Short mmCIF file of N, CA and C in Angstrom, two decimals:
data_model
loop_
_atom_site.label_atom_id
_atom_site.label_comp_id
_atom_site.label_asym_id
_atom_site.label_seq_id
_atom_site.Cartn_x
_atom_site.Cartn_y
_atom_site.Cartn_z
N MET A 1 14.99 1.76 -0.33
CA MET A 1 14.17 2.91 0.05
C MET A 1 15.00 3.80 0.98
N ASP A 2 14.89 5.10 0.75
CA ASP A 2 15.60 6.01 1.63
C ASP A 2 14.63 6.65 2.62
N GLN A 3 15.19 7.42 3.54
CA GLN A 3 14.38 8.03 4.60
C GLN A 3 13.30 8.95 4.04
N ASN A 4 13.61 9.75 3.02
CA ASN A 4 12.62 10.66 2.46
C ASN A 4 11.44 9.92 1.84
N GLN A 5 11.72 8.82 1.13
CA GLN A 5 10.64 8.02 0.55
C GLN A 5 9.79 7.41 1.65
N ALA A 6 10.42 6.92 2.70
CA ALA A 6 9.69 6.30 3.82
C ALA A 6 8.78 7.33 4.49
N VAL A 7 9.30 8.52 4.73
CA VAL A 7 8.51 9.57 5.37
C VAL A 7 7.31 9.94 4.50
N LYS A 8 7.53 10.08 3.20
CA LYS A 8 6.45 10.43 2.27
C LYS A 8 5.36 9.35 2.27
N SER A 9 5.78 8.09 2.26
CA SER A 9 4.81 6.98 2.26
C SER A 9 4.05 6.92 3.58
N LEU A 10 4.76 7.03 4.68
CA LEU A 10 4.11 6.97 5.99
C LEU A 10 3.18 8.15 6.20
N ALA A 11 3.57 9.33 5.71
CA ALA A 11 2.70 10.50 5.82
C ALA A 11 1.40 10.29 5.06
N ALA A 12 1.49 9.67 3.89
CA ALA A 12 0.28 9.41 3.10
C ALA A 12 -0.63 8.42 3.81
N LEU A 13 -0.06 7.48 4.52
CA LEU A 13 -0.86 6.48 5.23
C LEU A 13 -1.35 6.96 6.60
N ALA A 14 -0.86 8.12 7.04
CA ALA A 14 -1.19 8.63 8.37
C ALA A 14 -2.50 9.41 8.39
N GLN A 15 -3.45 8.97 7.63
CA GLN A 15 -4.78 9.57 7.59
C GLN A 15 -5.75 8.40 7.54
N PRO A 16 -6.74 8.36 8.42
CA PRO A 16 -7.60 7.17 8.55
C PRO A 16 -8.23 6.67 7.25
N LEU A 17 -8.80 7.56 6.45
CA LEU A 17 -9.46 7.12 5.23
C LEU A 17 -8.44 6.60 4.21
N ARG A 18 -7.30 7.27 4.09
CA ARG A 18 -6.28 6.79 3.16
C ARG A 18 -5.76 5.42 3.59
N LEU A 19 -5.60 5.20 4.87
CA LEU A 19 -5.16 3.89 5.36
C LEU A 19 -6.22 2.83 5.02
N GLU A 20 -7.49 3.18 5.19
CA GLU A 20 -8.58 2.26 4.86
C GLU A 20 -8.60 1.94 3.36
N ILE A 21 -8.40 2.95 2.53
CA ILE A 21 -8.35 2.75 1.07
C ILE A 21 -7.18 1.84 0.72
N PHE A 22 -6.02 2.13 1.29
CA PHE A 22 -4.82 1.32 1.01
C PHE A 22 -5.06 -0.13 1.41
N ARG A 23 -5.62 -0.36 2.57
CA ARG A 23 -5.87 -1.73 3.04
C ARG A 23 -6.88 -2.45 2.14
N ALA A 24 -7.89 -1.72 1.65
CA ALA A 24 -8.86 -2.32 0.73
C ALA A 24 -8.17 -2.73 -0.56
N LEU A 25 -7.24 -1.91 -1.03
CA LEU A 25 -6.52 -2.25 -2.26
C LEU A 25 -5.52 -3.37 -2.03
N VAL A 26 -4.94 -3.46 -0.86
CA VAL A 26 -4.08 -4.62 -0.54
C VAL A 26 -4.91 -5.88 -0.62
N ALA A 27 -6.11 -5.84 -0.06
CA ALA A 27 -7.00 -7.00 -0.08
C ALA A 27 -7.41 -7.36 -1.51
N ALA A 28 -7.53 -6.36 -2.38
CA ALA A 28 -7.91 -6.60 -3.77
C ALA A 28 -6.79 -7.30 -4.54
N GLY A 29 -5.57 -7.21 -4.05
CA GLY A 29 -4.45 -7.89 -4.69
C GLY A 29 -4.06 -7.27 -6.01
N GLU A 30 -3.47 -8.09 -6.87
CA GLU A 30 -2.97 -7.61 -8.16
C GLU A 30 -4.09 -7.13 -9.09
N ALA A 31 -5.31 -7.58 -8.87
CA ALA A 31 -6.44 -7.15 -9.70
C ALA A 31 -6.76 -5.68 -9.49
N GLY A 32 -6.49 -5.18 -8.28
CA GLY A 32 -6.79 -3.79 -7.98
C GLY A 32 -8.28 -3.53 -7.92
N ALA A 33 -8.66 -2.26 -7.98
CA ALA A 33 -10.07 -1.89 -7.92
C ALA A 33 -10.27 -0.55 -8.59
N THR A 34 -11.46 -0.35 -9.11
CA THR A 34 -11.82 0.94 -9.70
C THR A 34 -12.34 1.85 -8.59
N PRO A 35 -12.32 3.16 -8.82
CA PRO A 35 -12.89 4.07 -7.83
C PRO A 35 -14.35 3.75 -7.51
N GLY A 36 -15.12 3.34 -8.52
CA GLY A 36 -16.52 2.99 -8.27
C GLY A 36 -16.68 1.85 -7.28
N VAL A 37 -15.84 0.85 -7.41
CA VAL A 37 -15.87 -0.28 -6.48
C VAL A 37 -15.49 0.19 -5.08
N LEU A 38 -14.47 1.04 -5.00
CA LEU A 38 -14.03 1.53 -3.69
C LEU A 38 -15.08 2.43 -3.03
N VAL A 39 -15.76 3.27 -3.83
CA VAL A 39 -16.83 4.11 -3.30
C VAL A 39 -17.92 3.24 -2.68
N GLU A 40 -18.29 2.20 -3.40
CA GLU A 40 -19.34 1.29 -2.92
C GLU A 40 -18.88 0.52 -1.69
N GLN A 41 -17.66 0.02 -1.73
CA GLN A 41 -17.13 -0.79 -0.65
C GLN A 41 -16.90 0.01 0.63
N LEU A 42 -16.39 1.24 0.49
CA LEU A 42 -16.02 2.03 1.66
C LEU A 42 -17.06 3.07 2.06
N GLY A 43 -18.01 3.34 1.16
CA GLY A 43 -19.06 4.30 1.47
C GLY A 43 -18.56 5.73 1.60
N VAL A 44 -17.63 6.12 0.74
CA VAL A 44 -17.09 7.49 0.76
C VAL A 44 -17.51 8.21 -0.51
N PRO A 45 -17.63 9.53 -0.46
CA PRO A 45 -17.97 10.29 -1.67
C PRO A 45 -16.85 10.17 -2.70
N SER A 46 -17.22 10.14 -3.97
CA SER A 46 -16.22 9.95 -5.03
C SER A 46 -15.20 11.09 -5.07
N THR A 47 -15.62 12.32 -4.76
CA THR A 47 -14.68 13.44 -4.78
C THR A 47 -13.62 13.28 -3.69
N SER A 48 -14.04 12.84 -2.53
CA SER A 48 -13.10 12.60 -1.43
C SER A 48 -12.17 11.44 -1.77
N LEU A 49 -12.72 10.38 -2.33
CA LEU A 49 -11.91 9.22 -2.71
C LEU A 49 -10.86 9.61 -3.74
N SER A 50 -11.24 10.41 -4.71
CA SER A 50 -10.33 10.84 -5.76
C SER A 50 -9.12 11.57 -5.16
N PHE A 51 -9.37 12.46 -4.23
CA PHE A 51 -8.29 13.20 -3.57
C PHE A 51 -7.33 12.25 -2.86
N HIS A 52 -7.87 11.30 -2.12
CA HIS A 52 -7.04 10.39 -1.34
C HIS A 52 -6.27 9.41 -2.24
N LEU A 53 -6.89 8.96 -3.33
CA LEU A 53 -6.18 8.11 -4.28
C LEU A 53 -5.00 8.85 -4.89
N LYS A 54 -5.20 10.14 -5.19
CA LYS A 54 -4.12 10.96 -5.74
C LYS A 54 -2.96 11.05 -4.75
N GLU A 55 -3.26 11.25 -3.48
CA GLU A 55 -2.22 11.36 -2.46
C GLU A 55 -1.43 10.05 -2.32
N LEU A 56 -2.13 8.94 -2.32
CA LEU A 56 -1.46 7.63 -2.22
C LEU A 56 -0.63 7.34 -3.46
N THR A 57 -1.12 7.76 -4.62
CA THR A 57 -0.39 7.56 -5.86
C THR A 57 0.88 8.41 -5.88
N HIS A 58 0.76 9.67 -5.46
CA HIS A 58 1.93 10.57 -5.44
C HIS A 58 2.98 10.09 -4.43
N ALA A 59 2.56 9.37 -3.41
CA ALA A 59 3.51 8.85 -2.43
C ALA A 59 4.19 7.57 -2.93
N GLY A 60 3.79 7.09 -4.10
CA GLY A 60 4.41 5.90 -4.67
C GLY A 60 3.82 4.60 -4.18
N LEU A 61 2.70 4.67 -3.47
CA LEU A 61 2.09 3.46 -2.91
C LEU A 61 1.13 2.77 -3.88
N LEU A 62 0.57 3.53 -4.81
CA LEU A 62 -0.41 2.99 -5.76
C LEU A 62 0.00 3.28 -7.19
N SER A 63 -0.45 2.41 -8.09
CA SER A 63 -0.34 2.69 -9.52
C SER A 63 -1.75 2.88 -10.05
N GLN A 64 -1.83 3.56 -11.17
CA GLN A 64 -3.11 3.84 -11.81
C GLN A 64 -3.00 3.40 -13.26
N GLU A 65 -3.99 2.64 -13.72
CA GLU A 65 -4.00 2.18 -15.11
C GLU A 65 -5.38 2.40 -15.71
N ARG A 66 -5.40 2.90 -16.92
CA ARG A 66 -6.68 3.09 -17.61
C ARG A 66 -7.02 1.79 -18.33
N CYS A 67 -8.21 1.28 -18.06
CA CYS A 67 -8.73 0.09 -18.74
C CYS A 67 -10.06 0.49 -19.36
N GLY A 68 -10.02 0.82 -20.64
CA GLY A 68 -11.23 1.31 -21.31
C GLY A 68 -11.62 2.66 -20.73
N ARG A 69 -12.83 2.74 -20.22
CA ARG A 69 -13.31 3.99 -19.63
C ARG A 69 -13.02 4.08 -18.15
N HIS A 70 -12.44 3.04 -17.58
CA HIS A 70 -12.24 2.98 -16.14
C HIS A 70 -10.78 3.11 -15.76
N LEU A 71 -10.55 3.64 -14.56
CA LEU A 71 -9.22 3.64 -13.97
C LEU A 71 -9.17 2.51 -12.95
N VAL A 72 -8.06 1.80 -12.94
CA VAL A 72 -7.85 0.74 -11.95
C VAL A 72 -6.65 1.13 -11.10
N TYR A 73 -6.85 1.11 -9.81
CA TYR A 73 -5.78 1.42 -8.87
C TYR A 73 -5.29 0.12 -8.25
N ARG A 74 -3.96 0.01 -8.14
CA ARG A 74 -3.35 -1.18 -7.56
C ARG A 74 -2.26 -0.75 -6.58
N VAL A 75 -2.08 -1.53 -5.55
CA VAL A 75 -0.96 -1.32 -4.63
C VAL A 75 0.32 -1.70 -5.36
N ILE A 76 1.35 -0.90 -5.20
CA ILE A 76 2.67 -1.26 -5.72
C ILE A 76 3.33 -2.07 -4.62
N PHE A 77 3.18 -3.38 -4.71
CA PHE A 77 3.63 -4.26 -3.63
C PHE A 77 5.14 -4.18 -3.41
N GLY A 78 5.90 -3.91 -4.45
CA GLY A 78 7.34 -3.74 -4.28
C GLY A 78 7.66 -2.55 -3.38
N HIS A 79 6.91 -1.47 -3.56
CA HIS A 79 7.11 -0.27 -2.71
C HIS A 79 6.69 -0.57 -1.28
N MET A 80 5.57 -1.26 -1.13
CA MET A 80 5.09 -1.61 0.21
C MET A 80 6.12 -2.50 0.90
N SER A 81 6.66 -3.48 0.19
CA SER A 81 7.67 -4.37 0.76
C SER A 81 8.93 -3.60 1.13
N ALA A 82 9.33 -2.66 0.28
CA ALA A 82 10.51 -1.85 0.57
C ALA A 82 10.29 -0.99 1.81
N LEU A 83 9.08 -0.46 1.98
CA LEU A 83 8.77 0.34 3.16
C LEU A 83 8.84 -0.52 4.42
N ILE A 84 8.24 -1.69 4.37
CA ILE A 84 8.28 -2.59 5.52
C ILE A 84 9.73 -3.00 5.80
N GLY A 85 10.47 -3.30 4.75
CA GLY A 85 11.87 -3.65 4.91
C GLY A 85 12.67 -2.53 5.55
N TYR A 86 12.40 -1.29 5.13
CA TYR A 86 13.08 -0.13 5.70
C TYR A 86 12.78 -0.02 7.20
N LEU A 87 11.51 -0.25 7.57
CA LEU A 87 11.10 -0.11 8.96
C LEU A 87 11.72 -1.18 9.86
N VAL A 88 11.94 -2.37 9.34
CA VAL A 88 12.44 -3.47 10.19
C VAL A 88 13.90 -3.82 9.90
N LYS A 89 14.56 -3.05 9.07
CA LYS A 89 15.92 -3.37 8.64
C LYS A 89 16.87 -3.63 9.80
N ASN A 90 16.82 -2.82 10.82
CA ASN A 90 17.74 -2.97 11.95
C ASN A 90 17.03 -3.50 13.19
N CYS A 91 16.03 -4.33 12.97
CA CYS A 91 15.25 -4.89 14.07
C CYS A 91 16.17 -5.58 15.08
N CYS A 92 16.04 -5.21 16.30
CA CYS A 92 16.78 -5.82 17.42
C CYS A 92 18.29 -5.74 17.21
N ASP A 93 18.73 -4.83 16.37
CA ASP A 93 20.16 -4.60 16.11
C ASP A 93 20.89 -5.89 15.76
N GLY A 94 20.22 -6.75 14.98
CA GLY A 94 20.85 -7.99 14.52
C GLY A 94 20.75 -9.14 15.50
N ALA A 95 20.33 -8.88 16.72
CA ALA A 95 20.19 -9.96 17.71
C ALA A 95 18.83 -10.63 17.53
N GLY A 96 18.69 -11.81 18.06
CA GLY A 96 17.39 -12.49 18.02
C GLY A 96 16.36 -11.68 18.77
N CYS A 97 15.12 -11.76 18.34
CA CYS A 97 14.07 -11.00 19.03
C CYS A 97 12.84 -11.86 19.20
N ASP A 98 11.89 -11.35 19.95
CA ASP A 98 10.69 -12.10 20.29
C ASP A 98 9.48 -11.68 19.47
N LEU A 99 9.70 -11.31 18.20
CA LEU A 99 8.58 -10.94 17.34
C LEU A 99 7.70 -12.15 17.08
N ASP A 100 6.40 -11.91 17.01
CA ASP A 100 5.47 -13.00 16.71
C ASP A 100 5.73 -13.55 15.30
N VAL A 101 5.66 -14.85 15.18
CA VAL A 101 5.80 -15.49 13.87
C VAL A 101 4.44 -15.42 13.19
N PRO A 102 4.38 -15.02 11.90
CA PRO A 102 3.09 -14.95 11.21
C PRO A 102 2.36 -16.28 11.23
N GLY A 103 1.04 -16.18 11.36
CA GLY A 103 0.20 -17.37 11.41
C GLY A 103 -0.13 -17.90 10.03
N PRO A 104 -1.04 -18.87 9.97
CA PRO A 104 -1.38 -19.50 8.70
C PRO A 104 -2.11 -18.58 7.74
N ASP A 105 -2.68 -17.47 8.23
CA ASP A 105 -3.37 -16.54 7.34
C ASP A 105 -2.46 -15.40 6.90
N ALA A 106 -1.15 -15.63 6.96
CA ALA A 106 -0.19 -14.61 6.52
C ALA A 106 -0.14 -14.57 5.00
N CYS A 107 0.18 -13.42 4.48
CA CYS A 107 0.28 -13.21 3.05
C CYS A 107 1.75 -13.00 2.70
N CYS A 108 2.25 -13.72 1.75
CA CYS A 108 3.64 -13.56 1.34
C CYS A 108 3.67 -12.74 0.07
N VAL A 109 4.34 -11.59 0.13
CA VAL A 109 4.43 -10.68 -1.01
C VAL A 109 5.85 -10.73 -1.53
N GLN A 110 6.01 -11.02 -2.81
CA GLN A 110 7.33 -11.08 -3.43
C GLN A 110 7.68 -9.72 -4.00
N ASP A 111 8.89 -9.25 -3.70
CA ASP A 111 9.38 -8.01 -4.27
C ASP A 111 10.31 -8.37 -5.42
N PRO A 112 9.84 -8.22 -6.67
CA PRO A 112 10.64 -8.64 -7.81
C PRO A 112 11.90 -7.80 -8.00
N THR A 113 11.93 -6.58 -7.48
CA THR A 113 13.10 -5.73 -7.69
C THR A 113 14.27 -6.12 -6.81
N GLU A 114 14.00 -6.72 -5.67
CA GLU A 114 15.07 -7.09 -4.77
C GLU A 114 15.17 -8.60 -4.55
N ASN A 115 14.27 -9.34 -5.19
CA ASN A 115 14.24 -10.79 -5.09
C ASN A 115 14.17 -11.26 -3.63
N ILE A 116 13.32 -10.59 -2.84
CA ILE A 116 13.11 -11.00 -1.46
C ILE A 116 11.61 -11.18 -1.25
N ALA A 117 11.28 -11.95 -0.26
CA ALA A 117 9.87 -12.12 0.10
C ALA A 117 9.69 -11.65 1.53
N ILE A 118 8.61 -10.95 1.77
CA ILE A 118 8.29 -10.47 3.12
C ILE A 118 6.93 -11.03 3.49
N GLN A 119 6.84 -11.66 4.66
CA GLN A 119 5.56 -12.17 5.10
C GLN A 119 4.82 -11.09 5.86
N LEU A 120 3.56 -10.91 5.52
CA LEU A 120 2.72 -9.92 6.18
C LEU A 120 1.56 -10.62 6.87
N VAL A 121 1.26 -10.24 8.07
CA VAL A 121 0.12 -10.80 8.77
C VAL A 121 -1.07 -9.90 8.47
N LEU A 122 -2.12 -10.48 7.93
CA LEU A 122 -3.31 -9.70 7.57
C LEU A 122 -4.31 -9.69 8.68
#
């Protein structure tokens, strides 16, 4: 991931409702969710949700797939992992640091493009 991609992704997440939508889709996992499910779960108008889903998709954070009459949105976990990797790449400038170790409720996301795993604390 380069700086421009990171800025675009972070800008898309820098809005409260979009961050809430993204986190709901992270929780949904690989199954993803339809806009109808997200409207019900988050209590937002469908027109507003549609706009925010478009912004997250254009930032490369979500994929969209048509399943019959429905659209299913999913987090692109490889992109999310790359963004997290970009943010922590030079953590503590290579020296040991005092970051908290993820607890037992951590989620391990595999990035198939780079063959690395990043642990995320939920």
